[in-house]
Amino acid sequence: MKKYILFTVLSLFMVAAHAQIDRSKQPKPGPAPEINLKEPATFALNNGLKVLVVENHKLPRVRIQLTIDNPPVLEGDKAGVSSLTGSMLGKGSKNIPKDDFYEEVDFLGATISIGNQSAFASSLSKYFPRVLELLADAALNPDFKQEEFEKEKDLLLTGLKSEEKDVSAIANRVEAALAYGKNHPYGEITSQETVNNVTLMDVEQFYRSYFVPANAYLVVIGDVEFENVKELVTKFFTPWSKAVPPSFTYSDPTDAQYTQINVVDVPNAVQSEVTVENITNLKMKDADYLDALVANRILGGGSQARLFKNLREDKGYTYGSYSGIRDNKYSPMRFNAYAQVRNSVTDSAVVQILEEIDRITSEPVSEEELKNAKAKYAGSFVMALERPETVANYALNIETEGLPKDFYKTYLERLDAVTVEDVQKAAKKYFSTSNARVVVTGKGSDIIENLEKVSFKGKTVPVLFYDKYANKTEKPDYSAAIPEGMDANTILEKYIEAIGGKAKLDGVESYSMVAEAEMQGMKLELEMKKTTKDQFMQDVKVMGNSMSKQVLDGDSGYAVVQGQRKDLTPEEIEKVKEESSAFPELNYLAAGNVTLEGVEQVGDSKAYKLKISDSKSAFYDMETGLKVQEVTTQEVQGQQMTSTLGYGDYQEVSGIKFPFKIMQTVGPQSFEFMVKEIKVNEGVDASDFK
């Protein structure tokens, strides 16, 4: 009854309020609220360290942030030395061993981390003096040991090796190198060769040269007293030797001479990484800084932006398309618009991104778009003001970027003043399609033919080719001759012979497999069982809990997803039957409807491509005959989705070779399953399919 009365009162209130408002007239916007930013208390040490203190006594916690605002460093043939330096810092000091350091930090419930040009700590305020001391000791007295250096070097090399076939990592590396040049700090490439050039002496020299107080800022935020901070910082950081980092010059990046498509062929790519980029020279202190941010927001700043609506919502090419513009006081930077798209629509995506960039530079945006973009920035700005660290960060920006003292106090006022004309002017200044570099990283055999037909503004866009390290190269040759007499049946027979022979395979009545992978730090377990009687069971578990299960038993089957059961349709049952065979190649051979389409590069080897169906292709190594990859395309929620299964590390079980490494990629998600167990003609029961 009370709830009913409450709803009635609210309804009457809303009616009354509505009666007093003339909805035929748009309300006038109020003035931008005045921003009252508390300025941090500051002091400086004789060695050059500048300190900013923001007192906030709401919670008994404190944050410490050290920033060294040095220009970017060109590492040259020792690229990776900065990364190695950072990885060796924060692990104790000359005064306290690593294990003792970690133990004390854990005991205090604190966090301490140190990078090659930064440091951070947080703790309860009562432990602030000791945490500050530990941070200073670890930062100023690092204990560089050869053993630790070798460990970190091995980790870095392992990481680089894992990126060799990572499409996103390759794309990011090449995009930066082509935009800035490999002789620029933001474009140089860290490789196994350059890392191997780095010695412990190089790390020590890098630290002495660049971890210096001349351009250093220490920000302390939280439940502290200024005078106490000043006393402690003076005590712990005065020993930091006064020094200025070395200076050197490098050429500023420039735009491409003309609009062009740069293709990086990655044969294992299941989708294309498309980036349209040009050089900009935006700085925070520029009068049109906010204009540029608003223009970028409208173009590609989220799910309500033009790129997202076009490429995802309208065309269904991608999961998302975005753009970004960066400011930097030291060097011109990049504007870029990007998306991950299906191979089959790569050329179309390129055209759509170029057209959206061209449209925002040549046509005024709508008042609605402008209002929404400004509202997003205003909301983010106001929310950020609720965090104490914001005050310190803003004060730090004013110091390091040479901003007017009232930059943030007038932020909302200046944002509110941005007009449609300002947005178009900024877009025309910072976004370009006349000297744009379109970098496409993907499977060349699937995308190059159509990319060479791309036309923009009535002109065919030239296509150039680069390798994975941004070196110019020739167009890949995909016309590898198919050996005379080779056909689909011969390839299937070679595969069957390579894994054990038809007699062995015919003797398999059932088999089971257990494999594991990691997903965002969680264990993913795959259990699969098959028989020759159209019986199939696949169960995917996350942290021991079944997330997805599929079962086929002859002419009936079902799927369970997160506890919800659904019977399979006749069409779905037929599709599962196709996959239920332990060795589907036996069925392919018997049916005789598989065709040989050509030879393609898969990883480091060439492979025969067989067309299994309109939606599925399989690849078999030309030398070994082993299956190395399967690619399947299907429609999911109105969008074409490509999934790839890669096979490797074949091992013999009961006289038959099975892949013990299975790499699965679906859209942007990738998993590497390592097979833990395979059983042939055992471990499978009729109850498994009920």
XYZ file of C-alpha atoms in Angstrom:
690
model
C 0.000 0.000 0.000
C 2.823 2.370 0.920
C 4.525 1.661 -2.418
C 1.270 2.491 -4.268
C 0.921 5.785 -2.393
C 4.531 6.645 -3.147
C 4.071 6.005 -6.891
C 0.908 8.121 -6.879
C 2.663 11.041 -5.217
C 5.561 10.845 -7.635
C 3.160 10.759 -10.584
C 1.305 13.835 -9.360
C 4.615 15.618 -8.837
C 5.712 14.812 -12.388
C 2.380 16.019 -13.827
C 2.676 19.282 -11.906
C 6.231 19.776 -13.008
C 5.307 19.085 -16.615
C 2.506 21.658 -16.463
C 4.975 24.383 -15.479
C 7.434 23.711 -18.348
C 6.947 24.895 -21.916
C 8.366 21.915 -23.812
C 8.029 23.682 -27.154
C 11.080 25.759 -26.297
C 14.549 24.346 -25.781
C 15.924 25.400 -22.405
C 18.857 27.763 -22.462
C 22.087 26.180 -21.281
C 23.338 27.487 -17.979
C 26.809 28.890 -17.556
C 29.677 26.453 -17.188
C 30.277 25.783 -13.494
C 33.262 27.438 -11.926
C 36.041 25.002 -11.157
C 37.809 25.574 -7.881
C 40.975 23.538 -7.964
C 42.999 23.421 -4.810
C 46.589 24.038 -5.740
C 49.115 21.618 -4.277
C 51.753 22.817 -1.859
C 55.183 22.685 -3.493
C 58.883 22.794 -2.743
C 62.101 21.803 -4.487
C 65.395 20.217 -3.480
C 68.759 21.612 -4.479
C 69.328 18.643 -6.826
C 66.386 19.741 -8.988
C 63.632 17.422 -7.682
C 60.291 19.265 -7.562
C 57.702 18.084 -5.036
C 53.919 18.557 -5.094
C 51.838 17.694 -2.019
C 48.047 17.321 -2.015
C 46.603 16.831 1.451
C 43.425 14.775 1.638
C 42.433 13.412 5.020
C 39.225 11.590 4.061
C 40.939 8.184 4.085
C 44.065 7.026 5.942
C 45.963 6.319 2.725
C 48.771 7.899 0.710
C 50.000 7.662 -2.901
C 53.487 8.552 -4.092
C 54.220 9.129 -7.770
C 57.648 9.964 -9.186
C 57.737 11.162 -12.807
C 60.939 11.978 -14.702
C 59.918 14.201 -17.598
C 62.808 13.515 -19.956
C 62.608 13.764 -23.742
C 62.239 10.398 -25.496
C 65.461 8.433 -25.812
C 66.741 6.894 -29.050
C 68.287 3.561 -28.069
C 69.593 2.584 -31.511
C 71.302 -0.800 -31.821
C 70.680 -1.376 -28.110
C 66.901 -0.930 -28.298
C 65.485 -2.648 -25.234
C 67.975 -1.180 -22.761
C 65.309 1.085 -21.228
C 62.931 -1.846 -20.810
C 65.654 -3.956 -19.180
C 66.579 -1.081 -16.874
C 62.998 -0.710 -15.730
C 62.605 -4.436 -15.147
C 65.639 -4.483 -12.847
C 64.494 -1.585 -10.659
C 62.247 -2.006 -7.635
C 63.816 -5.301 -6.573
C 65.508 -4.291 -3.377
C 68.626 -2.146 -3.189
C 72.287 -2.213 -2.224
C 71.056 -1.894 1.375
C 68.263 -4.495 1.424
C 68.124 -7.804 -0.503
C 65.283 -8.410 -2.956
C 63.508 -11.053 -0.874
C 63.695 -8.949 2.309
C 62.421 -5.930 0.349
C 59.417 -7.820 -1.025
C 58.665 -9.323 2.393
C 58.616 -5.944 4.133
C 56.489 -4.320 1.414
C 53.965 -7.173 1.743
C 54.025 -6.903 5.545
C 53.173 -3.209 5.312
C 50.338 -3.927 2.870
C 51.989 -1.509 0.476
C 52.694 -1.387 -3.246
C 56.015 -0.237 -4.688
C 56.963 -0.314 -8.366
C 59.754 1.442 -10.250
C 60.186 1.975 -13.990
C 63.033 3.346 -16.045
C 61.637 6.916 -15.767
C 59.088 6.614 -12.959
C 58.190 5.157 -9.588
C 54.989 4.555 -7.640
C 54.005 3.567 -4.117
C 50.816 3.381 -2.059
C 50.159 2.445 1.550
C 48.298 3.286 4.704
C 49.343 6.742 5.869
C 50.775 5.418 9.133
C 53.387 3.535 7.121
C 54.152 6.476 4.849
C 57.596 7.296 6.317
C 58.897 3.755 5.886
C 57.312 3.249 2.457
C 58.812 6.518 1.223
C 62.184 5.415 2.559
C 61.919 2.024 0.829
C 60.906 3.682 -2.434
C 63.790 6.151 -2.297
C 66.296 3.462 -1.358
C 65.226 1.135 -4.192
C 65.125 3.989 -6.728
C 68.409 5.652 -5.797
C 70.495 2.634 -4.791
C 69.615 -0.164 -7.214
C 71.583 -3.365 -6.947
C 72.306 -4.336 -10.535
C 73.449 -7.962 -10.577
C 74.481 -10.035 -13.570
C 72.297 -12.979 -12.545
C 69.194 -10.792 -12.334
C 70.102 -9.121 -15.624
C 70.300 -12.472 -17.434
C 66.876 -13.484 -16.060
C 65.227 -10.263 -17.229
C 66.949 -10.448 -20.586
C 65.658 -14.001 -21.127
C 62.132 -12.878 -20.225
C 62.292 -9.994 -22.695
C 63.604 -12.261 -25.460
C 60.847 -14.804 -24.739
C 58.253 -12.041 -24.975
C 59.647 -10.868 -28.303
C 59.609 -14.425 -29.636
C 55.967 -14.851 -28.639
C 55.125 -11.717 -30.625
C 56.588 -13.046 -33.883
C 53.190 -14.379 -34.987
C 51.033 -11.993 -32.945
C 49.165 -9.962 -35.558
C 48.371 -7.035 -33.238
C 51.962 -6.814 -31.995
C 53.274 -6.871 -35.576
C 50.737 -4.225 -36.634
C 51.579 -1.886 -33.739
C 55.313 -2.228 -34.412
C 55.106 -1.569 -38.154
C 52.559 1.258 -37.865
C 54.835 3.154 -35.479
C 57.983 2.471 -37.496
C 56.394 3.653 -40.761
C 54.884 6.754 -39.160
C 57.940 7.973 -37.227
C 60.813 6.216 -38.967
C 63.009 3.588 -37.336
C 65.549 6.262 -36.371
C 63.035 8.032 -34.138
C 62.463 7.083 -30.447
C 58.792 6.341 -31.108
C 59.494 4.321 -34.250
C 62.588 2.271 -33.446
C 62.110 -1.478 -33.165
C 63.232 -3.624 -30.273
C 64.350 -6.973 -31.676
C 66.117 -10.060 -30.418
C 69.257 -8.736 -32.097
C 69.193 -5.346 -30.345
C 68.360 -6.923 -26.971
C 71.281 -9.304 -27.339
C 73.507 -6.241 -27.837
C 72.622 -4.934 -24.357
C 74.999 -5.636 -21.462
C 74.661 -5.053 -17.740
C 77.064 -2.130 -18.160
C 74.637 -0.577 -20.681
C 71.818 -0.857 -18.166
C 73.901 0.811 -15.462
C 74.891 3.588 -17.880
C 71.278 4.157 -18.959
C 70.241 4.433 -15.317
C 73.020 6.915 -14.469
C 72.249 9.021 -17.547
C 68.467 9.214 -17.439
C 67.270 8.365 -13.928
C 68.266 11.840 -12.719
C 66.440 14.588 -10.780
C 66.793 17.494 -13.246
C 63.334 16.898 -14.769
C 61.877 14.889 -11.890
C 58.586 15.527 -10.094
C 57.513 13.781 -6.894
C 53.779 13.903 -6.168
C 52.489 12.925 -2.706
C 48.713 12.621 -2.259
C 46.643 11.654 0.750
C 46.499 11.681 4.522
C 49.774 13.505 5.128
C 51.005 16.827 6.536
C 53.007 19.079 4.254
C 55.778 19.828 6.721
C 56.223 16.142 7.506
C 56.407 15.301 3.786
C 58.962 18.045 3.239
C 61.128 16.777 6.100
C 61.017 13.138 4.927
C 61.517 13.858 1.219
C 64.452 16.124 2.018
C 65.988 13.384 4.154
C 65.521 10.511 1.694
C 65.969 12.250 -1.695
C 68.719 14.782 -1.013
C 71.349 12.052 -1.663
C 70.042 11.848 -5.267
C 72.996 13.256 -7.186
C 72.335 16.391 -9.184
C 72.528 15.600 -12.895
C 71.041 16.543 -16.273
C 70.217 13.867 -18.896
C 72.236 13.933 -22.135
C 70.604 15.638 -25.104
C 70.619 14.521 -28.718
C 68.634 15.298 -31.853
C 66.590 13.247 -34.285
C 64.473 14.153 -37.280
C 60.797 14.912 -36.830
C 58.451 12.464 -38.548
C 56.690 13.526 -41.734
C 53.588 12.346 -43.555
C 53.635 9.955 -46.466
C 54.324 11.670 -49.789
C 50.912 10.574 -51.043
C 48.010 8.495 -49.788
C 49.014 4.855 -49.949
C 48.229 1.403 -48.620
C 51.092 -0.385 -46.849
C 50.512 -4.143 -46.590
C 52.221 -6.387 -44.046
C 51.659 -10.036 -44.940
C 51.024 -12.240 -41.887
C 49.897 -15.638 -43.228
C 48.438 -16.810 -39.912
C 46.161 -13.765 -39.543
C 42.451 -14.600 -39.364
C 41.441 -10.952 -39.656
C 43.049 -7.740 -40.835
C 44.326 -4.892 -38.696
C 43.539 -1.678 -40.577
C 44.992 1.668 -39.482
C 44.767 4.995 -41.294
C 47.342 7.392 -39.857
C 48.943 10.776 -40.395
C 51.377 12.963 -38.473
C 50.024 15.747 -36.243
C 51.704 18.350 -34.078
C 49.176 18.855 -31.306
C 50.201 20.227 -27.900
C 48.098 20.719 -24.793
C 48.845 24.445 -24.756
C 47.512 24.919 -28.311
C 44.413 27.113 -28.579
C 42.619 24.428 -30.613
C 43.527 21.541 -28.286
C 39.951 21.000 -27.080
C 38.612 21.480 -30.616
C 40.798 18.577 -31.777
C 39.685 16.348 -28.888
C 36.024 17.008 -29.649
C 36.563 16.340 -33.366
C 38.200 13.008 -32.549
C 35.413 12.108 -30.133
C 32.797 12.632 -32.847
C 34.796 10.667 -35.402
C 35.978 7.663 -33.405
C 35.709 8.255 -29.673
C 33.376 5.395 -28.736
C 30.234 3.471 -29.547
C 28.294 6.629 -30.437
C 30.965 7.889 -32.810
C 30.837 7.804 -36.601
C 33.400 5.076 -37.233
C 31.745 2.668 -34.804
C 28.264 3.316 -36.197
C 29.456 2.906 -39.772
C 31.777 -0.089 -39.629
C 30.044 -2.043 -36.888
C 26.396 -1.087 -36.669
C 25.748 -0.314 -40.331
C 28.205 -2.536 -42.224
C 28.923 -5.276 -39.679
C 32.607 -5.347 -40.632
C 34.050 -5.348 -37.127
C 33.475 -5.480 -33.389
C 34.496 -1.848 -33.137
C 36.275 0.992 -34.938
C 37.904 3.932 -33.202
C 40.287 6.845 -33.652
C 42.846 8.586 -31.490
C 44.887 11.783 -31.469
C 47.885 12.326 -29.211
C 49.614 15.415 -27.937
C 53.315 15.624 -27.145
C 55.538 18.614 -26.373
C 58.683 16.858 -27.577
C 57.690 15.476 -30.963
C 54.927 15.432 -33.575
C 52.665 12.451 -32.964
C 50.031 10.431 -34.825
C 46.362 10.689 -35.515
C 44.986 7.267 -36.416
C 41.699 5.577 -37.154
C 41.615 1.819 -36.890
C 39.603 -1.395 -36.882
C 40.036 -5.162 -36.900
C 37.973 -6.557 -39.758
C 37.252 -9.795 -41.606
C 39.642 -10.527 -44.447
C 36.847 -10.487 -47.002
C 35.888 -6.862 -46.229
C 39.356 -5.407 -45.667
C 39.285 -3.284 -48.825
C 35.781 -2.023 -48.064
C 36.792 -1.106 -44.496
C 39.734 0.927 -45.815
C 37.420 2.940 -48.054
C 34.851 3.524 -45.297
C 37.465 4.789 -42.819
C 38.939 7.147 -45.422
C 35.472 8.422 -46.319
C 34.563 9.081 -42.672
C 37.801 11.025 -42.134
C 37.153 12.989 -45.329
C 33.561 13.722 -44.326
C 34.438 15.243 -40.944
C 37.089 17.451 -42.561
C 34.814 18.693 -45.363
C 31.338 18.851 -43.788
C 30.130 20.448 -40.552
C 29.194 18.054 -37.782
C 25.674 18.212 -36.408
C 24.772 20.234 -33.334
C 23.599 16.997 -31.698
C 26.998 15.325 -32.254
C 28.766 18.384 -30.881
C 26.547 18.536 -27.809
C 27.016 14.849 -27.024
C 30.795 14.985 -27.474
C 31.154 18.014 -25.209
C 28.885 16.388 -22.615
C 31.111 13.280 -22.563
C 34.267 15.322 -21.965
C 32.574 17.532 -19.392
C 31.254 14.516 -17.496
C 34.653 12.813 -17.450
C 36.319 16.018 -16.308
C 33.884 16.610 -13.438
C 34.075 13.002 -12.276
C 37.886 13.132 -12.323
C 37.814 16.128 -9.991
C 36.420 13.882 -7.260
C 39.758 12.024 -7.076
C 42.547 13.685 -5.070
C 45.207 12.507 -7.517
C 43.494 14.572 -10.226
C 44.525 17.806 -8.513
C 48.125 16.665 -8.449
C 48.082 15.394 -12.032
C 46.597 18.654 -13.297
C 49.193 20.643 -11.394
C 51.903 18.403 -12.849
C 50.572 18.971 -16.379
C 50.652 22.738 -15.844
C 54.311 22.430 -14.839
C 55.470 20.007 -17.511
C 53.359 21.202 -20.457
C 53.835 24.939 -19.935
C 50.080 25.496 -19.531
C 48.414 28.678 -18.260
C 47.773 28.581 -14.527
C 44.007 28.716 -15.145
C 44.050 25.916 -17.785
C 41.838 23.596 -15.761
C 39.844 26.291 -13.995
C 38.594 27.449 -17.397
C 38.399 23.965 -18.934
C 34.609 23.650 -18.947
C 34.169 27.229 -20.114
C 36.514 26.676 -23.071
C 34.903 23.297 -23.834
C 31.452 24.884 -23.846
C 32.694 27.513 -26.309
C 33.742 24.938 -28.959
C 31.614 25.429 -32.084
C 30.750 23.389 -35.143
C 33.140 25.587 -37.123
C 35.938 24.969 -34.595
C 35.499 21.199 -34.912
C 35.651 21.237 -38.706
C 38.692 23.527 -38.671
C 40.527 21.244 -36.199
C 39.583 18.132 -38.177
C 40.906 19.685 -41.389
C 44.139 20.645 -39.597
C 44.857 17.364 -37.790
C 43.133 14.620 -39.845
C 44.313 13.904 -43.377
C 43.271 11.749 -46.315
C 45.581 13.495 -48.828
C 48.790 12.192 -47.212
C 47.370 9.300 -45.262
C 49.247 6.096 -44.674
C 46.910 3.092 -44.596
C 48.645 0.196 -42.874
C 46.966 -3.190 -43.341
C 48.347 -6.176 -41.451
C 46.741 -9.440 -42.466
C 46.750 -12.537 -44.601
C 48.087 -11.303 -47.911
C 46.698 -14.125 -50.026
C 43.181 -13.174 -48.906
C 43.383 -9.380 -49.073
C 45.973 -8.081 -51.561
C 44.010 -8.673 -54.768
C 41.090 -6.527 -53.570
C 43.313 -3.917 -51.892
C 44.999 -3.272 -55.239
C 41.559 -2.295 -56.594
C 40.814 0.277 -53.847
C 39.832 3.636 -55.263
C 39.375 6.856 -53.269
C 38.227 10.178 -54.706
C 38.360 8.714 -58.194
C 41.978 7.513 -57.941
C 43.394 4.050 -57.358
C 45.360 4.015 -54.108
C 48.914 2.664 -54.597
C 49.811 -0.470 -52.610
C 53.309 -0.962 -51.165
C 54.599 -3.959 -49.254
C 56.566 -4.263 -45.994
C 57.809 -7.109 -43.843
C 57.149 -7.599 -40.130
C 59.960 -5.194 -39.249
C 58.842 -2.348 -41.509
C 61.384 -3.076 -44.243
C 60.149 -2.423 -47.770
C 59.751 -5.647 -49.721
C 58.352 -7.045 -52.939
C 54.774 -8.139 -53.418
C 54.359 -11.684 -52.034
C 54.158 -14.406 -54.655
C 51.240 -16.740 -54.036
C 51.503 -18.546 -57.324
C 53.610 -21.400 -55.999
C 53.231 -24.149 -58.505
C 51.208 -27.176 -57.515
C 53.335 -30.245 -58.276
C 52.182 -32.154 -61.327
C 49.702 -34.901 -60.569
C 48.846 -33.475 -57.137
C 45.150 -33.343 -56.249
C 42.938 -33.256 -53.181
C 42.736 -37.036 -52.822
C 46.524 -37.391 -53.008
C 46.944 -34.779 -50.264
C 44.357 -36.485 -48.045
C 46.039 -39.845 -48.578
C 49.425 -38.339 -47.708
C 47.964 -36.923 -44.482
C 46.403 -40.255 -43.523
C 49.720 -42.008 -44.149
C 51.649 -39.311 -42.193
C 49.607 -39.786 -39.010
C 49.670 -43.591 -39.005
C 48.096 -45.098 -42.120
C 44.545 -46.124 -43.021
C 44.774 -49.520 -41.291
C 45.636 -47.890 -37.964
C 42.924 -45.266 -38.319
C 40.297 -47.866 -39.268
C 41.107 -49.644 -36.002
C 40.087 -46.643 -33.913
C 36.587 -47.018 -32.494
C 36.850 -44.198 -29.986
C 39.227 -41.655 -28.597
C 39.240 -39.041 -25.837
C 41.270 -35.885 -25.297
C 41.884 -33.475 -22.413
C 43.553 -30.105 -23.098
C 44.174 -26.911 -21.132
C 44.563 -23.223 -21.936
C 44.616 -19.918 -20.081
C 42.030 -17.163 -20.461
C 42.631 -13.878 -18.637
C 44.557 -15.674 -15.925
C 41.940 -18.436 -15.556
C 42.379 -22.098 -16.433
C 40.350 -23.257 -19.412
C 39.846 -27.026 -19.772
C 38.656 -28.818 -22.884
C 37.413 -32.415 -22.784
C 36.452 -34.141 -26.021
C 35.254 -37.684 -26.780
C 34.395 -39.270 -30.145
C 33.331 -42.656 -31.494
C 32.704 -44.149 -34.943
C 28.973 -44.330 -34.124
C 28.192 -40.587 -34.640
C 28.811 -39.945 -30.977
C 30.484 -36.731 -29.878
C 30.942 -34.886 -26.584
C 32.778 -31.641 -25.991
C 32.865 -29.905 -22.610
C 34.586 -26.575 -21.992
C 35.211 -25.756 -18.341
C 36.443 -22.538 -16.729
C 38.013 -22.962 -13.305
C 36.446 -26.415 -13.106
C 32.908 -25.251 -13.950
C 31.271 -26.302 -17.201
C 30.570 -23.234 -19.353
C 29.687 -24.906 -22.637
C 28.845 -28.522 -23.449
C 27.772 -30.174 -26.692
C 26.602 -33.770 -27.009
C 25.665 -35.884 -30.031
C 24.324 -39.432 -29.829
C 23.396 -40.663 -33.286
C 20.470 -38.615 -34.572
C 19.867 -36.606 -31.418
C 21.880 -34.093 -29.463
C 21.850 -31.047 -27.252
C 23.943 -28.117 -26.094
C 24.256 -26.638 -22.595
C 25.555 -23.069 -22.282
C 25.936 -21.659 -18.756
C 23.385 -24.110 -17.414
C 20.790 -23.553 -20.149
C 20.003 -26.687 -22.177
C 18.863 -26.595 -25.796
C 18.122 -29.524 -28.105
C 20.000 -29.397 -31.406
C 18.019 -28.847 -34.599
C 18.312 -31.362 -37.488
C 20.569 -28.865 -39.318
C 22.811 -28.471 -36.250
C 22.969 -32.247 -35.789
C 24.246 -32.663 -39.350
C 26.968 -30.062 -38.734
C 28.072 -31.777 -35.525
C 28.150 -35.133 -37.333
C 30.652 -33.628 -39.767
C 32.979 -32.916 -36.832
C 32.236 -36.036 -34.823
C 34.540 -38.321 -36.764
C 37.868 -39.018 -35.104
C 39.540 -38.606 -38.484
C 37.261 -36.616 -40.839
C 39.797 -36.974 -43.673
C 38.612 -40.571 -44.091
C 35.124 -39.206 -44.768
C 36.465 -36.489 -47.094
C 38.294 -39.137 -49.109
C 35.258 -41.375 -49.316
C 32.941 -38.535 -50.367
C 35.325 -37.284 -53.053
C 33.973 -33.720 -52.973
C 37.052 -31.921 -51.595
C 38.959 -29.668 -54.023
C 42.544 -28.407 -54.119
C 42.542 -24.602 -54.263
C 46.259 -23.830 -54.210
C 49.323 -23.326 -52.034
C 49.537 -20.796 -49.209
C 52.008 -19.811 -46.531
C 50.960 -21.025 -43.091
C 53.404 -19.944 -40.424
C 56.906 -20.739 -41.654
C 55.852 -23.393 -44.178
C 53.906 -23.693 -47.396
C 50.737 -25.703 -47.262
C 48.135 -27.086 -49.639
C 44.747 -25.434 -49.242
C 41.783 -27.795 -49.591
C 38.228 -26.540 -49.852
C 36.177 -28.794 -47.573
C 32.924 -26.852 -47.983
C 31.740 -23.318 -48.754
C 32.492 -22.372 -45.144
C 35.554 -24.464 -44.333
C 39.128 -24.856 -45.622
C 41.929 -27.120 -44.375
C 45.689 -26.706 -44.860
C 48.254 -29.523 -45.086
C 52.028 -29.024 -44.897
C 53.621 -29.627 -48.303
C 56.611 -31.420 -46.802
C 55.238 -33.435 -43.883
C 51.670 -33.907 -45.074
C 50.379 -33.030 -41.599
C 47.334 -30.821 -41.130
C 48.465 -27.418 -39.843
C 45.332 -25.306 -39.955
C 41.536 -25.213 -40.404
C 39.595 -22.024 -41.178
C 35.827 -21.871 -40.757
C 33.463 -18.980 -41.521
C 29.986 -18.771 -40.106
C 27.329 -16.175 -39.486
C 26.787 -15.158 -35.854
C 24.110 -12.597 -35.008
C 24.090 -11.241 -38.531
C 27.895 -10.937 -38.769
C 30.375 -13.159 -40.529
C 32.795 -14.672 -38.028
C 35.993 -16.491 -38.926
C 37.529 -19.036 -36.563
C 40.921 -20.669 -37.019
C 42.323 -23.866 -35.558
C 46.080 -24.288 -35.777
C 47.708 -27.674 -35.168
C 51.270 -28.404 -34.063
C 53.562 -30.542 -31.906
C 52.352 -33.886 -33.292
C 53.034 -36.811 -30.961
C 52.364 -40.530 -31.320
C 49.679 -42.265 -29.245
C 48.896 -45.937 -29.948
C 50.753 -45.708 -33.239
C 48.849 -42.632 -34.425
C 50.101 -39.032 -34.496
C 47.888 -36.440 -32.809
C 48.504 -32.665 -32.469
C 49.373 -31.793 -28.876
C 49.174 -28.048 -29.481
C 45.923 -26.536 -30.735
C 45.713 -22.797 -31.345
C 42.170 -21.441 -31.586
C 41.320 -17.915 -32.728
C 37.743 -16.606 -32.845
C 37.365 -12.906 -33.638
C 39.667 -11.001 -31.298
C 40.060 -13.942 -28.878
C 42.939 -16.423 -29.088
C 43.617 -19.531 -27.012
C 46.485 -21.984 -27.070
C 45.404 -25.400 -25.861
C 48.077 -27.815 -24.700
C 46.916 -31.421 -24.839
C 47.430 -33.206 -21.538
C 46.042 -36.646 -22.404
C 44.831 -38.680 -25.375
C 43.382 -42.193 -25.091
C 42.615 -44.465 -28.029
C 39.908 -47.152 -27.702
C 39.603 -46.591 -23.959
C 38.142 -44.102 -21.525
C 34.918 -43.657 -23.522
C 31.550 -44.986 -22.391
C 28.000 -44.823 -23.769
C 27.015 -42.723 -20.739
C 29.325 -39.946 -21.965
C 26.783 -39.154 -24.671
C 23.637 -39.056 -22.567
